[in-house]
Amino acid sequence: MNRRAFDRGRSACGPLRAFAFLHFLLVALMAPALAAPTPAVTSTVELRDMQTEHGPVRLPDDWSRTRPGFQGVAVYHTVFDAPSAPPGELQAVYLVRVCSNYELRINGRLLERGGSLREPVTRNCYHSQLVTLPEGTLRRGSNEFELRLAGYPLERVAARQRAGGLSEILIGPEDRMRALRDSQVFWNVTVAQIIAATLIVLGVVLLVLAYVRRMSYLAYFAAAAIGWAGLSARLWWRDIALPNDLVELMIWLGFVPVAVCAVLFLVRYAGVRSRKLDAMLWSQCLLAPLTYAMAGPNHLFTLAAVWYTALAAEVFAGIAIYLWQAWRAQRQEFWPMAFIMGAVALVLAAEVGIQDRVIALPNVHVIHFALPIIFCAVAFRLIQTFAHALRTAEEARIHLEARVREISAEIERNFANLAEARVEQIAEKERKRIAADLHDDLGAKLLTIVHTSDNDRISTLAREALEEMRLSVRGLTGKPVRLADALADWRAETVSRLGDAGIEVDWAGNEELAPRTLAARAYVQTTRILREAVSNMIKHSGASRCSVRCSTDEDFQLVIRDNGRGIPLELDGQLDRGHGMSSMKQRAKQLHGQCLVESGPGYGTVIRLTLPL
Amino acid sequence: MKNILLLEDLPEIRSWLKALVGQVFPQAHIAESARVHDARQQITAMRFDLALIDLGLPDGTGVDVVTALREAQPEAQSVVVTIHDDDDHLFPALQAGAFGYLLKEQSRDQLAEQLHRISQGEPPLSPSIARRVIQYFAAQAKPAAPLMPGVTLTERENEVLLRVAKGFTLPEIGVQLGLSRHTIADYVKQIYRKLNVSSRAEAALEAQRLGLFRR
């Protein structure tokens, strides 16, 4: 497959490499098994047929097929013609897959040893190898090729990727071979490393978030992501000072808690909480080593394959539960998550297929980078959802705060009003008490004088005093009076009194008044003025008709006009006291208004009262 | 007029009022009383046709006597005689069933004239009292008090009330509406009656509600 990415016209410099990555991504995502042969590049030699101590094999050689159960070092021999190359060009051998470690000799000369060939054997299964041939290594014509390969039987590893085997071998110009090797390592190892680092960062962030917000599903997700990132160390950690059996066992067992966390994340995210389910899932972490202890190291692969299938099935079930819940409760969450989960299911299914040998072992392992990317996508989605919830909560909080502020302001306002009302109430109560005292005491005494005095003047004075007292009390206790009401009272009293005295009254203007109020004091004083005017008219004017006009603009105006004889000149001033003119004027002045009296013998009297409103 | 109750705590005023009542109703028997307690006893002891009741008394308010008389002898006319001319004092008495009011400081002739009119079925009605009555019935008509048994004013009664509230005198309203002085007086009597009926119903409901709460 590598030859496909490697056409004649290209040189293996930087930009081309980037193109090659892209190409590889496409190829890798579309079909993991792309081993179809394509026409050989003239300057590259491909070694396919090998001699071994077990007879001839054709590369790629899969030990589980050609030498089942073999563990140790296998030797591959062949003779090949050196590729035609311009003089001075450096040549290299590219080994796509050597599992687990190798030693390369050409023409009897040891060129490379990938690490230790003895237990613990260096783990190069995911690392494509490039062996640069020193100048003069290759002879013109035929060359001897010898490769010693140390590896483990399929039974003793937990994944097919790490079972002993050798891929096809390319010999060609060093730069092209290096490009191929770099690309292969990039996709199988570097990408996984980058993503693993990202996953760890993301996982830690989510873990902190989960701790702070007490969200268990986030914690499970973070654990699964971190666990997966940790397990991806198998791709690049080549020299582990532990026996192979132990390392394989650890890798396999490592997947169990990761899968459990993934399932728990899905289930929790779907809102399902069940202690029984949790216990069952976690019990697998104990069950797995137990089954290993029963089966023994020689059945590791079968055991692991069964476990992988079971764990994948659990994840599928978790996905199904989650999607079912999302479909019912959060439809907008369903489609993006269904897409992501579908991808997870596809990748897992492909990997299970590879392990179960339904699908041939590809050179690029999609699961190594596809699944972490999916992890990242889910994490992104989770954070997005969380951020959205946070924003909503923040908005709700701001709204609530505003509401609380509003309500406290209202309460304060109400309280102030209440306090004011309370003060007003107390003042009112006190005024009422004073008024009642005045009535009961002073009122009763004046009343007694009114009705028991034989002297008319005294009883009249007492009656007037009583009226004064009553008006004073009213000014003391009264609330503001609507102007219309005040005029109604005045009208009724005036019309009634003048009517009784046989004076015809024409009162107009009540209807057109603006809706204003009069302070109690103003009401009382105006009542006195009006009463006085009416009394004067009855007593002195000899009028037969009277007109009253009221109007409001800036001020309130009352004009009382009679057709009587007016106030005689000689009386004006001297007898003013008796006519009460000065007291009328005095009262108007107290209210910051004025009371004008126009009179002349024969013209009648006009009283103009103007009060500010 | 045969039996008249006179409730007044000030002796001078009482005797003065007694003379006045004797002048208006020469044949009447006048039972005097200076306290709420005495008046209540007299109400149970004998029947009255008319009662002149002062509001501020040493042992209570005359309103209670008005209420008691209204309950014991519905046909008796209660007239409030008071020094208070404001509706705050008069309105409760009218609600309790008083049929009119006299202001004490008026001259003997004025009082005699008014008493005569009241006994003839022509109670006075001032603008401020009319406004209070309007407010009262408006509050009753509100859906907030749906339990209140409906005693409503007729359109004509309302018309009269509104005109009084605007400051027109009863004779003026009679001219405006083309009604006789008697008819207008009848409307005013009806207004007083309905005010009393409605107020009593309200009081009864209030008592019932308090009773329910107490239970």
PDB file of N, CA, C and O in Angstrom, chain B residues 179-207:
ATOM      1  N   LEU B 179     -90.478  66.962  40.291  1.00  0.00           N
ATOM      2  CA  LEU B 179     -91.125  66.115  41.292  1.00  0.00           C
ATOM      3  C   LEU B 179     -91.564  66.981  42.469  1.00  0.00           C
ATOM      4  O   LEU B 179     -90.958  68.015  42.759  1.00  0.00           O
ATOM      5  N   SER B 180     -92.547  66.501  43.163  1.00  0.00           N
ATOM      6  CA  SER B 180     -93.039  67.260  44.309  1.00  0.00           C
ATOM      7  C   SER B 180     -92.085  67.096  45.477  1.00  0.00           C
ATOM      8  O   SER B 180     -91.259  66.182  45.516  1.00  0.00           O
ATOM      9  N   ARG B 181     -92.193  68.014  46.394  1.00  0.00           N
ATOM     10  CA  ARG B 181     -91.387  68.002  47.595  1.00  0.00           C
ATOM     11  C   ARG B 181     -91.550  66.692  48.361  1.00  0.00           C
ATOM     12  O   ARG B 181     -90.600  66.127  48.902  1.00  0.00           O
ATOM     13  N   HIS B 182     -92.770  66.148  48.345  1.00  0.00           N
ATOM     14  CA  HIS B 182     -93.036  64.882  49.043  1.00  0.00           C
ATOM     15  C   HIS B 182     -92.335  63.718  48.383  1.00  0.00           C
ATOM     16  O   HIS B 182     -91.790  62.840  49.061  1.00  0.00           O
ATOM     17  N   THR B 183     -92.370  63.724  47.066  1.00  0.00           N
ATOM     18  CA  THR B 183     -91.733  62.623  46.338  1.00  0.00           C
ATOM     19  C   THR B 183     -90.236  62.619  46.603  1.00  0.00           C
ATOM     20  O   THR B 183     -89.637  61.563  46.867  1.00  0.00           O
ATOM     21  N   ILE B 184     -89.627  63.802  46.565  1.00  0.00           N
ATOM     22  CA  ILE B 184     -88.193  63.882  46.841  1.00  0.00           C
ATOM     23  C   ILE B 184     -87.914  63.386  48.255  1.00  0.00           C
ATOM     24  O   ILE B 184     -86.999  62.611  48.502  1.00  0.00           O
ATOM     25  N   ALA B 185     -88.761  63.829  49.201  1.00  0.00           N
ATOM     26  CA  ALA B 185     -88.596  63.381  50.586  1.00  0.00           C
ATOM     27  C   ALA B 185     -88.702  61.866  50.682  1.00  0.00           C
ATOM     28  O   ALA B 185     -87.960  61.216  51.424  1.00  0.00           O
ATOM     29  N   ASP B 186     -89.628  61.278  49.897  1.00  0.00           N
ATOM     30  CA  ASP B 186     -89.766  59.811  49.889  1.00  0.00           C
ATOM     31  C   ASP B 186     -88.486  59.138  49.410  1.00  0.00           C
ATOM     32  O   ASP B 186     -88.056  58.119  49.961  1.00  0.00           O
ATOM     33  N   TYR B 187     -87.897  59.734  48.365  1.00  0.00           N
ATOM     34  CA  TYR B 187     -86.643  59.144  47.877  1.00  0.00           C
ATOM     35  C   TYR B 187     -85.584  59.167  48.960  1.00  0.00           C
ATOM     36  O   TYR B 187     -84.888  58.177  49.199  1.00  0.00           O
ATOM     37  N   VAL B 188     -85.476  60.316  49.654  1.00  0.00           N
ATOM     38  CA  VAL B 188     -84.453  60.425  50.702  1.00  0.00           C
ATOM     39  C   VAL B 188     -84.720  59.393  51.800  1.00  0.00           C
ATOM     40  O   VAL B 188     -83.814  58.727  52.281  1.00  0.00           O
ATOM     41  N   LYS B 189     -86.022  59.238  52.159  1.00  0.00           N
ATOM     42  CA  LYS B 189     -86.383  58.234  53.176  1.00  0.00           C
ATOM     43  C   LYS B 189     -85.956  56.836  52.737  1.00  0.00           C
ATOM     44  O   LYS B 189     -85.404  56.048  53.512  1.00  0.00           O
ATOM     45  N   GLN B 190     -86.234  56.540  51.447  1.00  0.00           N
ATOM     46  CA  GLN B 190     -85.851  55.232  50.907  1.00  0.00           C
ATOM     47  C   GLN B 190     -84.340  55.031  50.971  1.00  0.00           C
ATOM     48  O   GLN B 190     -83.853  53.945  51.298  1.00  0.00           O
ATOM     49  N   ILE B 191     -83.608  56.104  50.651  1.00  0.00           N
ATOM     50  CA  ILE B 191     -82.139  56.011  50.680  1.00  0.00           C
ATOM     51  C   ILE B 191     -81.673  55.681  52.095  1.00  0.00           C
ATOM     52  O   ILE B 191     -80.869  54.777  52.314  1.00  0.00           O
ATOM     53  N   TYR B 192     -82.242  56.388  53.087  1.00  0.00           N
ATOM     54  CA  TYR B 192     -81.879  56.102  54.473  1.00  0.00           C
ATOM     55  C   TYR B 192     -82.223  54.671  54.846  1.00  0.00           C
ATOM     56  O   TYR B 192     -81.451  53.964  55.488  1.00  0.00           O
ATOM     57  N   ARG B 193     -83.399  54.235  54.439  1.00  0.00           N
ATOM     58  CA  ARG B 193     -83.862  52.890  54.790  1.00  0.00           C
ATOM     59  C   ARG B 193     -82.917  51.832  54.196  1.00  0.00           C
ATOM     60  O   ARG B 193     -82.482  50.896  54.865  1.00  0.00           O
ATOM     61  N   LYS B 194     -82.613  52.025  52.911  1.00  0.00           N
ATOM     62  CA  LYS B 194     -81.765  51.037  52.241  1.00  0.00           C
ATOM     63  C   LYS B 194     -80.349  51.026  52.833  1.00  0.00           C
ATOM     64  O   LYS B 194     -79.726  49.979  52.944  1.00  0.00           O
ATOM     65  N   LEU B 195     -79.903  52.240  53.199  1.00  0.00           N
ATOM     66  CA  LEU B 195     -78.579  52.308  53.830  1.00  0.00           C
ATOM     67  C   LEU B 195     -78.570  51.477  55.100  1.00  0.00           C
ATOM     68  O   LEU B 195     -77.651  50.694  55.354  1.00  0.00           O
ATOM     69  N   ASN B 196     -79.640  51.591  55.870  1.00  0.00           N
ATOM     70  CA  ASN B 196     -79.735  50.839  57.123  1.00  0.00           C
ATOM     71  C   ASN B 196     -79.843  49.338  56.873  1.00  0.00           C
ATOM     72  O   ASN B 196     -79.128  48.543  57.481  1.00  0.00           O
ATOM     73  N   VAL B 197     -80.704  48.959  55.930  1.00  0.00           N
ATOM     74  CA  VAL B 197     -80.899  47.522  55.640  1.00  0.00           C
ATOM     75  C   VAL B 197     -79.587  46.904  55.184  1.00  0.00           C
ATOM     76  O   VAL B 197     -79.149  45.861  55.683  1.00  0.00           O
ATOM     77  N   SER B 198     -78.962  47.582  54.253  1.00  0.00           N
ATOM     78  CA  SER B 198     -77.712  47.056  53.708  1.00  0.00           C
ATOM     79  C   SER B 198     -76.643  46.983  54.791  1.00  0.00           C
ATOM     80  O   SER B 198     -75.910  45.996  54.895  1.00  0.00           O
ATOM     81  N   SER B 199     -76.578  47.999  55.616  1.00  0.00           N
ATOM     82  CA  SER B 199     -75.559  48.019  56.667  1.00  0.00           C
ATOM     83  C   SER B 199     -75.782  46.905  57.669  1.00  0.00           C
ATOM     84  O   SER B 199     -74.844  46.268  58.129  1.00  0.00           O
ATOM     85  N   ARG B 200     -77.068  46.666  57.983  1.00  0.00           N
ATOM     86  CA  ARG B 200     -77.361  45.589  58.936  1.00  0.00           C
ATOM     87  C   ARG B 200     -76.994  44.233  58.368  1.00  0.00           C
ATOM     88  O   ARG B 200     -76.455  43.381  59.057  1.00  0.00           O
ATOM     89  N   ALA B 201     -77.312  44.050  57.079  1.00  0.00           N
ATOM     90  CA  ALA B 201     -76.954  42.786  56.427  1.00  0.00           C
ATOM     91  C   ALA B 201     -75.445  42.595  56.457  1.00  0.00           C
ATOM     92  O   ALA B 201     -74.939  41.509  56.762  1.00  0.00           O
ATOM     93  N   GLU B 202     -74.765  43.696  56.207  1.00  0.00           N
ATOM     94  CA  GLU B 202     -73.298  43.630  56.210  1.00  0.00           C
ATOM     95  C   GLU B 202     -72.787  43.266  57.592  1.00  0.00           C
ATOM     96  O   GLU B 202     -71.927  42.399  57.745  1.00  0.00           O
ATOM     97  N   ALA B 203     -73.374  43.917  58.600  1.00  0.00           N
ATOM     98  CA  ALA B 203     -72.951  43.645  59.968  1.00  0.00           C
ATOM     99  C   ALA B 203     -73.222  42.195  60.339  1.00  0.00           C
ATOM    100  O   ALA B 203     -72.393  41.540  60.978  1.00  0.00           O
ATOM    101  N   ALA B 204     -74.394  41.687  59.895  1.00  0.00           N
ATOM    102  CA  ALA B 204     -74.737  40.303  60.201  1.00  0.00           C
ATOM    103  C   ALA B 204     -73.733  39.346  59.560  1.00  0.00           C
ATOM    104  O   ALA B 204     -73.248  38.401  60.199  1.00  0.00           O
ATOM    105  N   LEU B 205     -73.391  39.629  58.306  1.00  0.00           N
ATOM    106  CA  LEU B 205     -72.428  38.784  57.608  1.00  0.00           C
ATOM    107  C   LEU B 205     -71.077  38.819  58.308  1.00  0.00           C
ATOM    108  O   LEU B 205     -70.419  37.795  58.487  1.00  0.00           O
ATOM    109  N   GLU B 206     -70.721  40.032  58.718  1.00  0.00           N
ATOM    110  CA  GLU B 206     -69.441  40.207  59.403  1.00  0.00           C
ATOM    111  C   GLU B 206     -69.422  39.383  60.692  1.00  0.00           C
ATOM    112  O   GLU B 206     -68.474  38.668  60.977  1.00  0.00           O
ATOM    113  N   ALA B 207     -70.533  39.454  61.411  1.00  0.00           N
ATOM    114  CA  ALA B 207     -70.636  38.699  62.666  1.00  0.00           C
ATOM    115  C   ALA B 207     -70.549  37.208  62.398  1.00  0.00           C
ATOM    116  O   ALA B 207     -69.855  36.469  63.100  1.00  0.00           O
TER     117      ALA B 207
END
